[in-house]
mmCIF file of C-alpha atoms in Angstrom:
data_model
loop_
_atom_site.group_PDB
_atom_site.id
_atom_site.type_symbol
_atom_site.label_atom_id
_atom_site.label_comp_id
_atom_site.label_asym_id
_atom_site.label_seq_id
_atom_site.Cartn_x
_atom_site.Cartn_y
_atom_site.Cartn_z
ATOM 1 C CA MET F 135 7.271 -46.975 -3.953
ATOM 2 C CA PRO F 136 7.005 -48.861 -7.304
ATOM 3 C CA ILE F 137 4.945 -52.014 -7.259
ATOM 4 C CA LEU F 138 6.968 -53.797 -9.858
ATOM 5 C CA ASP F 139 10.659 -54.509 -9.326
ATOM 6 C CA PHE F 140 12.229 -54.425 -12.775
ATOM 7 C CA ARG F 141 15.554 -55.677 -11.264
ATOM 8 C CA GLU F 142 14.030 -59.152 -11.757
ATOM 9 C CA LEU F 143 14.614 -58.783 -15.515
ATOM 10 C CA SER F 144 18.416 -58.519 -15.194
ATOM 11 C CA THR F 145 18.539 -61.386 -12.670
ATOM 12 C CA SER F 146 16.582 -63.719 -14.855
ATOM 13 C CA LYS F 147 18.054 -67.127 -15.700
ATOM 14 C CA SER F 148 17.886 -66.593 -19.482
ATOM 15 C CA ASN F 149 21.109 -66.498 -21.527
ATOM 16 C CA SER F 150 20.044 -63.405 -23.529
ATOM 17 C CA PRO F 151 22.319 -60.375 -23.690
ATOM 18 C CA ALA F 152 22.012 -57.690 -21.074
ATOM 19 C CA GLY F 153 18.790 -55.721 -21.468
ATOM 20 C CA GLU F 154 17.248 -58.158 -23.908
ATOM 21 C CA ASP F 155 14.688 -59.391 -21.332
ATOM 22 C CA LEU F 156 13.340 -55.860 -21.316
ATOM 23 C CA GLU F 157 13.178 -55.821 -25.038
ATOM 24 C CA GLY F 158 11.278 -59.087 -24.902
ATOM 25 C CA LEU F 159 8.838 -57.659 -22.349
ATOM 26 C CA VAL F 160 8.286 -54.521 -24.418
ATOM 27 C CA ARG F 161 7.883 -56.539 -27.573
ATOM 28 C CA GLU F 162 5.120 -58.641 -25.955
ATOM 29 C CA LEU F 163 3.536 -55.568 -24.440
ATOM 30 C CA GLY F 164 3.446 -53.945 -27.896
ATOM 31 C CA LYS F 165 1.864 -57.035 -29.304
ATOM 32 C CA LEU F 166 -0.944 -56.925 -26.732
ATOM 33 C CA LEU F 167 -1.409 -53.156 -27.430
ATOM 34 C CA GLY F 168 -1.850 -53.849 -31.119
ATOM 35 C CA LEU F 169 1.403 -52.183 -32.167
ATOM 36 C CA ASN F 170 2.561 -54.979 -34.535
ATOM 37 C CA PRO F 171 6.149 -55.426 -33.255
ATOM 38 C CA GLU F 172 9.050 -56.673 -35.252
ATOM 39 C CA TRP F 173 12.775 -57.088 -34.702
ATOM 40 C CA SER F 174 15.344 -56.344 -37.379
ATOM 41 C CA GLY F 175 17.452 -59.349 -36.345
ATOM 42 C CA ARG F 176 20.734 -59.514 -34.476
ATOM 43 C CA GLY F 177 23.710 -57.841 -36.120
ATOM 44 C CA ALA F 178 27.439 -58.406 -35.861
ATOM 45 C CA ASP F 179 27.564 -56.342 -32.663
ATOM 46 C CA GLN F 180 24.879 -58.555 -31.098
ATOM 47 C CA GLY F 181 22.496 -55.557 -31.299
ATOM 48 C CA ARG F 182 19.066 -55.593 -32.945
ATOM 49 C CA ASP F 183 16.378 -52.978 -33.500
ATOM 50 C CA LEU F 184 12.848 -53.254 -32.321
ATOM 51 C CA PHE F 185 10.023 -51.520 -34.310
ATOM 52 C CA PHE F 186 6.338 -50.906 -33.644
ATOM 53 C CA THR F 187 3.856 -50.179 -36.478
ATOM 54 C CA GLU F 188 0.936 -48.188 -35.102
ATOM 55 C CA SER F 189 -2.224 -47.888 -37.250
ATOM 56 C CA ARG F 190 -4.026 -44.596 -36.778
ATOM 57 C CA LYS F 191 -7.527 -44.013 -38.159
ATOM 58 C CA GLY F 192 -9.010 -40.572 -38.657
ATOM 59 C CA ALA F 193 -12.283 -39.077 -39.858
ATOM 60 C CA VAL F 194 -10.952 -38.900 -43.424
ATOM 61 C CA GLY F 195 -8.362 -41.632 -43.724
ATOM 62 C CA SER F 196 -5.834 -43.773 -41.939
ATOM 63 C CA ARG F 197 -2.033 -44.102 -41.792
ATOM 64 C CA ASN F 198 0.696 -46.316 -40.293
ATOM 65 C CA LEU F 199 3.388 -44.914 -38.069
ATOM 66 C CA ARG F 200 6.675 -46.707 -37.761
ATOM 67 C CA TRP F 201 8.189 -46.393 -34.280
ATOM 68 C CA LEU F 202 11.852 -47.079 -33.511
ATOM 69 C CA VAL F 203 11.912 -48.608 -30.012
ATOM 70 C CA SER F 204 14.954 -48.213 -27.758
ATOM 71 C CA CYS F 205 15.025 -50.270 -24.544
ATOM 72 C CA LYS F 206 17.288 -49.297 -21.647
ATOM 73 C CA ASP F 207 17.380 -51.462 -18.566
ATOM 74 C CA PHE F 208 19.191 -49.621 -15.744
ATOM 75 C CA ALA F 209 17.175 -51.084 -12.891
ATOM 76 C CA GLN F 210 20.160 -52.530 -11.071
ATOM 77 C CA SER F 211 21.996 -49.159 -10.877
ATOM 78 C CA GLY F 212 18.887 -47.083 -10.769
ATOM 79 C CA ARG F 213 20.467 -44.299 -12.834
ATOM 80 C CA SER F 214 18.457 -42.350 -15.351
ATOM 81 C CA VAL F 215 18.906 -42.649 -19.137
ATOM 82 C CA SER F 216 20.989 -39.799 -20.543
ATOM 83 C CA GLU F 217 21.599 -38.379 -24.005
ATOM 84 C CA THR F 218 24.832 -40.423 -24.261
ATOM 85 C CA ASP F 219 22.959 -43.665 -23.665
ATOM 86 C CA VAL F 220 20.606 -43.227 -26.643
ATOM 87 C CA GLY F 221 23.041 -41.523 -29.116
ATOM 88 C CA SER F 222 21.801 -39.365 -31.953
ATOM 89 C CA VAL F 223 18.094 -39.937 -31.983
ATOM 90 C CA SER F 224 17.489 -37.825 -35.082
ATOM 91 C CA ASP F 225 20.191 -39.790 -37.058
ATOM 92 C CA LYS F 226 18.675 -43.144 -36.032
ATOM 93 C CA ILE F 227 15.231 -41.978 -37.005
ATOM 94 C CA ALA F 228 16.494 -40.921 -40.419
ATOM 95 C CA GLN F 229 18.507 -44.109 -40.876
ATOM 96 C CA HIS F 230 15.520 -46.370 -40.202
ATOM 97 C CA LYS F 231 12.994 -44.129 -41.961
ATOM 98 C CA ALA F 232 10.947 -44.081 -38.717
ATOM 99 C CA ASP F 233 8.052 -41.709 -37.913
ATOM 100 C CA GLY F 234 8.626 -41.844 -34.150
ATOM 101 C CA PHE F 235 11.002 -42.764 -31.336
ATOM 102 C CA LEU F 236 9.882 -44.653 -28.303
ATOM 103 C CA LEU F 237 12.235 -44.998 -25.354
ATOM 104 C CA ALA F 238 11.327 -47.794 -22.798
ATOM 105 C CA THR F 239 13.347 -47.827 -19.612
ATOM 106 C CA THR F 240 13.155 -49.475 -16.299
ATOM 107 C CA THR F 241 14.243 -46.221 -14.598
ATOM 108 C CA THR F 242 13.580 -42.793 -15.988
ATOM 109 C CA VAL F 243 15.114 -40.184 -18.313
ATOM 110 C CA SER F 244 17.413 -37.378 -17.401
ATOM 111 C CA THR F 245 16.197 -33.830 -17.599
ATOM 112 C CA GLY F 246 18.606 -33.231 -20.556
ATOM 113 C CA LEU F 247 17.241 -36.208 -22.510
ATOM 114 C CA LYS F 248 13.633 -35.213 -21.763
ATOM 115 C CA PHE F 249 14.386 -31.740 -23.145
ATOM 116 C CA LEU F 250 16.014 -33.291 -26.232
ATOM 117 C CA LEU F 251 13.089 -35.626 -27.002
ATOM 118 C CA ASP F 252 10.507 -32.906 -26.368
ATOM 119 C CA GLY F 253 12.427 -30.662 -28.771
ATOM 120 C CA LEU F 254 12.383 -33.252 -31.529
ATOM 121 C CA ASN F 255 8.640 -33.586 -31.075
ATOM 122 C CA GLU F 256 8.001 -29.830 -31.073
ATOM 123 C CA GLN F 257 10.256 -29.221 -34.137
ATOM 124 C CA GLY F 258 8.329 -31.848 -36.166
ATOM 125 C CA VAL F 259 11.364 -34.084 -36.601
ATOM 126 C CA ALA F 260 9.450 -37.110 -35.262
ATOM 127 C CA GLU F 261 7.099 -38.038 -32.540
ATOM 128 C CA THR F 262 8.739 -39.095 -29.303
ATOM 129 C CA LYS F 263 7.369 -40.994 -26.349
ATOM 130 C CA VAL F 264 8.889 -42.362 -23.128
ATOM 131 C CA TRP F 265 7.780 -45.362 -21.276
ATOM 132 C CA ASP F 266 9.588 -44.957 -18.000
ATOM 133 C CA ARG F 267 9.201 -47.301 -15.097
ATOM 134 C CA HIS F 268 5.964 -45.705 -13.941
ATOM 135 C CA GLU F 269 4.373 -45.791 -17.412
ATOM 136 C CA LEU F 270 5.526 -49.377 -17.938
ATOM 137 C CA GLU F 271 4.055 -50.295 -14.560
ATOM 138 C CA HIS F 272 0.766 -48.555 -15.476
ATOM 139 C CA LEU F 273 0.594 -50.460 -18.750
ATOM 140 C CA LEU F 274 1.550 -53.781 -17.308
ATOM 141 C CA LEU F 275 -0.879 -53.713 -14.466
ATOM 142 C CA ARG F 276 -3.828 -53.432 -16.789
ATOM 143 C CA ASP F 277 -6.027 -56.532 -16.581
ATOM 144 C CA ALA F 278 -5.321 -57.388 -20.202
ATOM 145 C CA ASN F 279 -1.577 -57.272 -19.672
ATOM 146 C CA ILE F 280 -1.101 -58.681 -16.206
ATOM 147 C CA GLY F 281 -0.028 -62.059 -17.667
ATOM 148 C CA LEU F 282 3.244 -60.399 -18.792
ATOM 149 C CA VAL F 283 4.007 -59.499 -15.153
ATOM 150 C CA LYS F 284 3.465 -63.141 -14.118
ATOM 151 C CA ARG F 285 5.736 -64.278 -16.976
ATOM 152 C CA PHE F 286 8.568 -61.729 -16.785
ATOM 153 C CA LEU F 287 8.401 -60.549 -13.145
ATOM 154 C CA PRO F 288 7.126 -63.462 -11.113
ATOM 155 C CA ALA F 289 8.120 -62.149 -7.660
ATOM 156 C CA SER F 290 6.503 -58.716 -8.431
ATOM 157 C CA TYR F 291 3.375 -60.540 -9.556
ATOM 158 C CA ILE F 292 3.056 -62.318 -6.201
ATOM 159 C CA ALA F 293 3.584 -58.931 -4.335
ATOM 160 C CA TYR F 294 1.025 -57.336 -6.639
ATOM 161 C CA GLN F 295 -1.553 -59.962 -5.941
ATOM 162 C CA ARG F 296 -1.206 -59.240 -2.243
ATOM 163 C CA LEU F 297 -1.455 -55.492 -2.841
ATOM 164 C CA SER F 298 -4.462 -55.805 -5.128
ATOM 165 C CA SER F 299 -6.356 -57.303 -2.198
ATOM 166 C CA LEU F 300 -5.630 -54.164 -0.203
ATOM 167 C CA PRO F 301 -9.253 -53.716 1.005
ATOM 168 C CA GLN F 302 -9.221 -57.269 2.409
ATOM 169 C CA ALA F 303 -5.788 -56.692 3.971
ATOM 170 C CA LEU F 304 -7.027 -53.537 5.665
ATOM 171 C CA GLU F 305 -10.067 -55.337 6.940
ATOM 172 C CA SER F 306 -7.905 -57.991 8.468
ATOM 173 C CA LEU F 307 -5.833 -55.298 10.279
ATOM 174 C CA LYS F 308 -8.812 -54.410 12.350
ATOM 175 C CA VAL F 309 -8.272 -57.460 14.547
ATOM 176 C CA LEU F 310 -4.433 -57.179 14.469
ATOM 177 C CA VAL F 311 -3.807 -53.593 15.545
ATOM 178 C CA PRO F 312 -5.385 -51.187 17.929
ATOM 179 C CA PRO F 313 -8.337 -49.137 16.480
ATOM 180 C CA ALA F 314 -6.384 -45.894 16.668
ATOM 181 C CA VAL F 315 -3.506 -47.413 14.686
ATOM 182 C CA TYR F 316 -5.894 -48.933 12.135
ATOM 183 C CA LYS F 317 -7.615 -45.538 11.584
ATOM 184 C CA LYS F 318 -4.222 -43.868 11.057
ATOM 185 C CA ILE F 319 -3.165 -46.507 8.468
ATOM 186 C CA GLN F 320 -6.495 -46.200 6.702
ATOM 187 C CA SER F 321 -6.232 -42.426 6.677
ATOM 188 C CA VAL F 322 -2.760 -42.408 5.168
ATOM 189 C CA ILE F 323 -3.751 -44.905 2.448
ATOM 190 C CA GLU F 324 -6.900 -42.943 1.568
ATOM 191 C CA THR F 325 -4.769 -39.729 1.502
ATOM 192 C CA TYR F 326 -2.227 -41.003 -1.057
ATOM 193 C CA HIS F 327 -4.363 -43.460 -3.039
ATOM 194 C CA VAL F 328 -6.967 -41.806 -5.276
ATOM 195 C CA GLU F 329 -8.823 -43.279 -8.182
ATOM 196 C CA ASP F 330 -6.386 -46.231 -8.419
ATOM 197 C CA SER F 331 -3.454 -43.761 -8.521
ATOM 198 C CA TRP F 332 -0.779 -43.373 -5.810
ATOM 199 C CA ILE F 333 0.379 -39.793 -5.211
ATOM 200 C CA SER F 334 4.098 -39.329 -4.497
ATOM 201 C CA GLY F 335 6.962 -37.121 -5.541
ATOM 202 C CA GLU F 336 8.608 -40.088 -7.313
ATOM 203 C CA ARG F 337 5.463 -40.643 -9.400
ATOM 204 C CA ILE F 338 4.814 -37.021 -10.163
ATOM 205 C CA TRP F 339 8.435 -36.209 -11.121
ATOM 206 C CA PRO F 340 10.774 -39.202 -11.411
ATOM 207 C CA HIS F 341 13.386 -37.247 -13.362
ATOM 208 C CA ASP F 342 15.093 -35.520 -10.361
ATOM 209 C CA GLN F 343 15.399 -36.857 -6.844
ATOM 210 C CA ALA F 344 15.704 -33.454 -5.155
ATOM 211 C CA SER F 345 12.444 -32.286 -6.753
ATOM 212 C CA ALA F 346 10.724 -35.563 -5.783
ATOM 213 C CA ARG F 347 11.810 -35.036 -2.136
ATOM 214 C CA THR F 348 10.483 -31.478 -2.171
ATOM 215 C CA ILE F 349 7.138 -32.653 -3.616
ATOM 216 C CA ASP F 350 6.849 -35.368 -0.924
ATOM 217 C CA ARG F 351 7.366 -32.869 1.871
ATOM 218 C CA ALA F 352 4.831 -30.526 0.326
ATOM 219 C CA LEU F 353 2.335 -33.433 -0.067
ATOM 220 C CA SER F 354 2.734 -34.413 3.515
ATOM 221 C CA LEU F 355 2.104 -30.868 4.710
ATOM 222 C CA LEU F 356 -0.951 -30.413 2.414
ATOM 223 C CA LEU F 357 -2.624 -33.805 2.587
ATOM 224 C CA GLU F 358 -1.703 -35.177 5.986
ATOM 225 C CA ARG F 359 -1.401 -32.045 8.109
ATOM 226 C CA SER F 360 -3.937 -29.943 6.155
ATOM 227 C CA ASP F 361 -1.415 -27.067 6.132
ATOM 228 C CA PRO F 362 -1.538 -25.392 2.648
ATOM 229 C CA VAL F 363 0.469 -22.411 3.921
ATOM 230 C CA GLN F 364 3.561 -24.451 4.795
ATOM 231 C CA SER F 365 3.042 -26.706 1.772
ATOM 232 C CA ALA F 366 3.097 -23.632 -0.396
ATOM 233 C CA GLN F 367 6.324 -22.385 1.244
ATOM 234 C CA GLU F 368 7.935 -25.737 0.558
ATOM 235 C CA LEU F 369 7.015 -25.630 -3.164
ATOM 236 C CA ALA F 370 7.709 -21.912 -3.636
ATOM 237 C CA TYR F 371 11.172 -21.906 -1.973
ATOM 238 C CA GLY F 372 12.268 -25.547 -1.851
ATOM 239 C CA GLU F 373 14.608 -27.255 -4.280
ATOM 240 C CA ILE F 374 12.377 -28.120 -7.214
ATOM 241 C CA GLU F 375 12.559 -27.810 -10.985
ATOM 242 C CA PHE F 376 9.949 -25.623 -12.615
ATOM 243 C CA ASP F 377 8.571 -28.508 -14.698
ATOM 244 C CA ALA F 378 8.233 -30.583 -11.625
ATOM 245 C CA PHE F 379 6.360 -27.737 -9.899
ATOM 246 C CA ASP F 380 4.011 -27.585 -12.979
ATOM 247 C CA ALA F 381 3.446 -31.407 -12.878
ATOM 248 C CA THR F 382 2.697 -31.211 -9.156
ATOM 249 C CA LEU F 383 -0.053 -28.694 -9.576
ATOM 250 C CA LYS F 384 -1.572 -30.501 -12.557
ATOM 251 C CA THR F 385 -1.510 -33.860 -10.770
ATOM 252 C CA LEU F 386 -3.013 -32.553 -7.566
ATOM 253 C CA ALA F 387 -5.675 -30.555 -9.357
ATOM 254 C CA ALA F 388 -6.862 -33.743 -11.122
ATOM 255 C CA LEU F 389 -6.896 -35.826 -7.980
ATOM 256 C CA LYS F 390 -7.354 -33.358 -5.059
ATOM 257 C CA PRO F 391 -9.013 -30.271 -6.568
ATOM 258 C CA ALA F 392 -10.210 -28.624 -3.360
ATOM 259 C CA GLN F 393 -6.790 -28.869 -1.634
ATOM 260 C CA THR F 394 -5.052 -27.691 -4.810
ATOM 261 C CA ALA F 395 -7.230 -24.570 -4.900
ATOM 262 C CA GLN F 396 -6.079 -23.776 -1.369
ATOM 263 C CA LEU F 397 -2.485 -24.527 -2.249
ATOM 264 C CA CYS F 398 -2.569 -22.162 -5.261
ATOM 265 C CA ARG F 399 -3.953 -19.266 -3.216
ATOM 266 C CA GLU F 400 -1.209 -19.796 -0.652
ATOM 267 C CA LEU F 401 1.450 -19.998 -3.427
ATOM 268 C CA VAL F 402 0.334 -16.609 -4.593
ATOM 269 C CA LYS F 403 0.621 -15.206 -1.079
ATOM 270 C CA ALA F 404 4.086 -16.720 -0.790
ATOM 271 C CA ARG F 405 5.128 -13.806 -2.978
ATOM 272 C CA ASN F 406 8.058 -15.566 -4.718
ATOM 273 C CA GLY F 407 8.810 -13.079 -7.502
ATOM 274 C CA GLU F 408 10.933 -15.605 -9.449
ATOM 275 C CA GLY F 409 7.948 -17.334 -10.979
ATOM 276 C CA PRO F 410 6.086 -19.791 -8.718
ATOM 277 C CA SER F 411 3.564 -17.295 -7.300
ATOM 278 C CA LEU F 412 2.641 -15.795 -10.706
ATOM 279 C CA PHE F 413 2.387 -19.293 -12.241
ATOM 280 C CA ALA F 414 0.135 -20.450 -9.427
ATOM 281 C CA PHE F 415 -2.113 -17.417 -9.924
ATOM 282 C CA ARG F 416 -2.450 -18.140 -13.675
ATOM 283 C CA PHE F 417 -3.027 -21.858 -13.036
ATOM 284 C CA TYR F 418 -5.677 -21.049 -10.380
ATOM 285 C CA ALA F 419 -7.485 -18.555 -12.678
ATOM 286 C CA GLU F 420 -7.486 -20.979 -15.616
ATOM 287 C CA ARG F 421 -8.420 -24.101 -13.702
ATOM 288 C CA TYR F 422 -10.909 -22.696 -11.149
ATOM 289 C CA GLU F 423 -12.292 -19.691 -13.094
ATOM 290 C CA PRO F 424 -12.810 -17.251 -10.184
ATOM 291 C CA ASN F 425 -14.982 -14.174 -10.846
ATOM 292 C CA ASN F 426 -13.361 -10.815 -11.344
ATOM 293 C CA GLU F 427 -13.737 -9.758 -7.744
ATOM 294 C CA GLU F 428 -12.040 -12.963 -6.517
ATOM 295 C CA GLN F 429 -9.225 -12.500 -9.115
ATOM 296 C CA ILE F 430 -8.495 -8.939 -7.923
ATOM 297 C CA GLU F 431 -8.665 -10.053 -4.315
ATOM 298 C CA LEU F 432 -6.053 -12.702 -5.033
ATOM 299 C CA ALA F 433 -3.943 -10.650 -7.436
ATOM 300 C CA VAL F 434 -3.211 -7.929 -4.856
ATOM 301 C CA GLU F 435 -1.246 -10.670 -2.922
ATOM 302 C CA LEU F 436 1.326 -10.876 -5.741
ATOM 303 C CA ALA F 437 4.666 -9.123 -5.675
ATOM 304 C CA ASP F 438 4.738 -5.787 -7.607
ATOM 305 C CA GLU F 439 7.006 -7.239 -10.342
ATOM 306 C CA ASP F 440 4.505 -10.164 -10.790
ATOM 307 C CA LEU F 441 1.620 -7.751 -11.055
ATOM 308 C CA ALA F 442 3.482 -5.763 -13.689
ATOM 309 C CA GLU F 443 4.145 -8.960 -15.757
ATOM 310 C CA LEU F 444 0.577 -10.117 -15.340
ATOM 311 C CA TYR F 445 -1.090 -6.934 -16.453
ATOM 312 C CA ALA F 446 1.480 -5.126 -18.645
ATOM 313 C CA ASP F 447 0.135 -6.211 -21.991
ATOM 314 C CA GLU F 448 -3.496 -5.581 -21.002
ATOM 315 C CA ILE F 449 -2.714 -2.160 -19.625
ATOM 316 C CA GLY F 450 -0.602 -1.152 -22.651
ATOM 317 C CA VAL F 451 -3.403 -2.118 -25.080
ATOM 318 C CA PHE F 452 -5.978 -0.269 -23.031
ATOM 319 C CA ILE F 453 -3.871 2.919 -22.844
ATOM 320 C CA TYR F 454 -3.425 2.925 -26.609
ATOM 321 C CA GLU F 455 -7.030 2.335 -27.426
ATOM 322 C CA GLU F 456 -8.395 4.781 -24.767
ATOM 323 C CA LEU F 457 -6.065 7.642 -25.653
ATOM 324 C CA THR F 458 -6.405 7.320 -29.406
ATOM 325 C CA THR F 459 -10.192 6.957 -29.169
ATOM 326 C CA ALA F 460 -11.117 9.674 -26.607
ATOM 327 C CA PRO F 461 -8.183 11.844 -25.613
ATOM 328 C CA GLU F 462 -10.494 14.788 -24.919
ATOM 329 C CA LYS F 463 -11.604 13.057 -21.711
ATOM 330 C CA TYR F 464 -8.262 13.925 -20.049
ATOM 331 C CA ARG F 465 -6.504 17.127 -19.118
ATOM 332 C CA ALA F 466 -3.603 16.423 -21.492
ATOM 333 C CA TRP F 467 -6.001 17.365 -24.269
ATOM 334 C CA ASP F 468 -6.027 20.994 -22.914
ATOM 335 C CA ASP F 469 -2.298 21.071 -23.844
ATOM 336 C CA LEU F 470 -2.577 19.248 -27.146
ATOM 337 C CA ASP F 471 -5.594 20.640 -28.819
ATOM 338 C CA PRO F 472 -4.332 24.258 -29.087
ATOM 339 C CA LEU F 473 -1.170 23.100 -30.918
ATOM 340 C CA SER F 474 -3.001 23.197 -34.261
ATOM 341 C CA SER F 475 -6.367 23.959 -35.820
ATOM 342 C CA HIS F 476 -6.998 20.197 -36.068
ATOM 343 C CA THR F 477 -5.022 18.055 -33.593
ATOM 344 C CA THR F 478 -5.243 14.290 -33.745
ATOM 345 C CA LEU F 479 -3.705 11.862 -31.232
ATOM 346 C CA GLU F 480 -2.488 8.958 -33.485
ATOM 347 C CA GLY F 481 -0.681 6.684 -31.119
ATOM 348 C CA ALA F 482 0.359 6.032 -27.524
ATOM 349 C CA HIS F 483 3.225 3.835 -26.528
ATOM 350 C CA SER F 484 3.466 3.074 -22.817
ATOM 351 C CA TYR F 485 6.734 2.111 -20.958
ATOM 352 C CA ASP F 486 8.314 2.177 -17.508
ATOM 353 C CA LEU F 487 5.126 0.610 -16.099
ATOM 354 C CA SER F 488 4.822 0.269 -12.338
ATOM 355 C CA VAL F 489 1.901 -1.704 -10.798
ATOM 356 C CA ARG F 490 0.968 -2.107 -7.160
ATOM 357 C CA PRO F 491 -2.072 -2.763 -4.943
ATOM 358 C CA SER F 492 -3.973 0.231 -3.612
ATOM 359 C CA GLU F 493 -3.566 1.063 0.016
ATOM 360 C CA ASP F 494 -6.932 -0.531 0.862
ATOM 361 C CA ARG F 495 -6.098 -3.474 -1.411
ATOM 362 C CA SER F 496 -9.418 -3.179 -3.209
ATOM 363 C CA ARG F 497 -7.932 -2.544 -6.622
ATOM 364 C CA ILE F 498 -4.641 -2.488 -8.524
ATOM 365 C CA GLU F 499 -3.072 0.875 -9.371
ATOM 366 C CA PHE F 500 -0.580 1.643 -12.223
ATOM 367 C CA LEU F 501 1.635 4.432 -13.369
ATOM 368 C CA ALA F 502 3.208 4.492 -16.832
ATOM 369 C CA SER F 503 5.295 6.825 -18.947
ATOM 370 C CA VAL F 504 3.796 7.266 -22.339
ATOM 371 C CA GLU F 505 4.982 8.687 -25.690
ATOM 372 C CA VAL F 506 2.133 9.956 -27.727
ATOM 373 C CA SER F 507 2.236 10.648 -31.464
ATOM 374 C CA VAL F 508 0.209 13.725 -32.453
ATOM 375 C CA GLU F 509 -0.747 14.886 -35.976
ATOM 376 C CA LEU F 510 -0.926 18.682 -36.236
ATOM 377 C CA SER F 511 -2.919 20.258 -39.164
ATOM 378 C CA TYR F 512 -3.235 24.006 -39.896
ATOM 379 C CA ASP F 513 -4.834 24.585 -43.238
ATOM 380 C CA LYS F 514 -5.508 22.848 -46.575
ATOM 381 C CA GLU F 515 -2.260 24.062 -48.175
ATOM 382 C CA THR F 516 -0.031 22.762 -45.463
ATOM 383 C CA SER F 517 0.743 19.132 -44.995
ATOM 384 C CA PRO F 518 0.005 17.726 -41.592
ATOM 385 C CA THR F 519 3.022 17.141 -39.338
ATOM 386 C CA SER F 520 3.531 14.545 -36.621
ATOM 387 C CA MET F 521 5.318 15.222 -33.331
ATOM 388 C CA PRO F 522 5.947 12.995 -30.317
ATOM 389 C CA PHE F 523 5.365 14.170 -26.790
ATOM 390 C CA PRO F 524 6.238 12.478 -23.508
ATOM 391 C CA GLY F 525 3.521 12.029 -20.909
ATOM 392 C CA LYS F 526 2.310 10.191 -17.846
ATOM 393 C CA VAL F 527 -0.735 7.958 -17.335
ATOM 394 C CA ARG F 528 -2.146 7.002 -13.937
ATOM 395 C CA GLY F 529 -4.964 4.541 -13.535
ATOM 396 C CA TYR F 530 -6.279 1.440 -11.878
ATOM 397 C CA ILE F 531 -7.807 -2.017 -12.353
ATOM 398 C CA ASP F 532 -10.855 -3.143 -10.335
ATOM 399 C CA PRO F 533 -13.384 -5.979 -10.730
ATOM 400 C CA TYR F 534 -15.217 -3.928 -13.318
ATOM 401 C CA GLY F 535 -12.406 -3.064 -15.700
ATOM 402 C CA ILE F 536 -9.368 -0.812 -16.390
ATOM 403 C CA TYR F 537 -9.604 2.943 -15.916
ATOM 404 C CA ILE F 538 -7.355 6.016 -16.413
ATOM 405 C CA ASP F 539 -7.465 8.544 -13.666
ATOM 406 C CA ASP F 540 -5.180 11.100 -15.225
ATOM 407 C CA PHE F 541 -3.220 11.646 -18.467
ATOM 408 C CA THR F 542 -0.719 14.505 -18.652
ATOM 409 C CA VAL F 543 1.653 15.460 -21.452
ATOM 410 C CA ASP F 544 4.684 17.728 -21.783
ATOM 411 C CA THR F 545 4.464 19.898 -24.875
ATOM 412 C CA GLN F 546 7.493 22.140 -24.211
ATOM 413 C CA ALA F 547 9.354 20.724 -27.215
ATOM 414 C CA PHE F 548 6.716 22.243 -29.523
ATOM 415 C CA TYR F 549 7.549 25.743 -28.399
ATOM 416 C CA GLU F 550 11.331 25.458 -28.558
#
């Protein structure tokens, strides 16, 4: 639950136009953050533009970035800010010759608007940032900025003062409630409050309520009930956007690393071949750096299609390099070598790859079709010729590397 109630802004007694109290708050916040705010002045439509100028210093030089700031106060309705609410961001940036676009809102942004702003950033049109209600709260509750809360959100300031004395409040509960109840309250607070951060679906992913509810159910199962199996099932098969799934793992890994490691392993075992299990495996491998034996032990839990996607490129490269470097190691060479006085295997393209765990689950086995390109040379007066031949490659992956068990080729086309 948010600490600050931004609905206070729209119920203030000032005579300013709707939303302008938020603009005033953001302007004062920018001033405290050293962003040199300025307003363009009110126009005929009673609108005015807020700008921040950010000074960035680097190792070689410095530059000023001009941010166009858009403030959207939808605290009363609680709805998210959509693309329609902000209009053409790229046109506004060009019109004002801005380097960046900052959206400040008392709610959050829709998934569509988030995608739009992220796209402008990635395409190099302009830098984009969002101060949603959680980021605003985080900034305002810093010691240096808390005076703005007292000025613009007085009721929230009083509530925060009570909350900030949480340790004292908990201590006082010892004499007000039975010991068992006190321990339960203390346990819940310690579970969801880590390093001055509260963990909840709303805070992890405020952009979609269904995703936030799924995250909350998973958090309860993982953190309160210590049940990573059911928590993984909730995340793997519940109603949750992929970006929300990603944000959940990253947030938990930062605040609850041991529980997140368990969760990732169980997500892999959930065998959801539509993405979550494979993503969890890759996240676990990158974040926790298990050794090769542990990776294979976990990888065999993946669905076959996930295994194929995980190892396809690596297997393809290995097949090419192994067959073009040392084809004589395999029985296919007994069929290829006699085709000319000097036979060279030039290339090997694998396709139709199937991957699965071995029966004893100690390694990962693969079978692939392969088209090999072979150069045939006969004598000095005859130019070499190249011919393709279909073949099969069977092999496996274990903690020590990738290996080919068998390589066969069909040379019937040469004799026809």
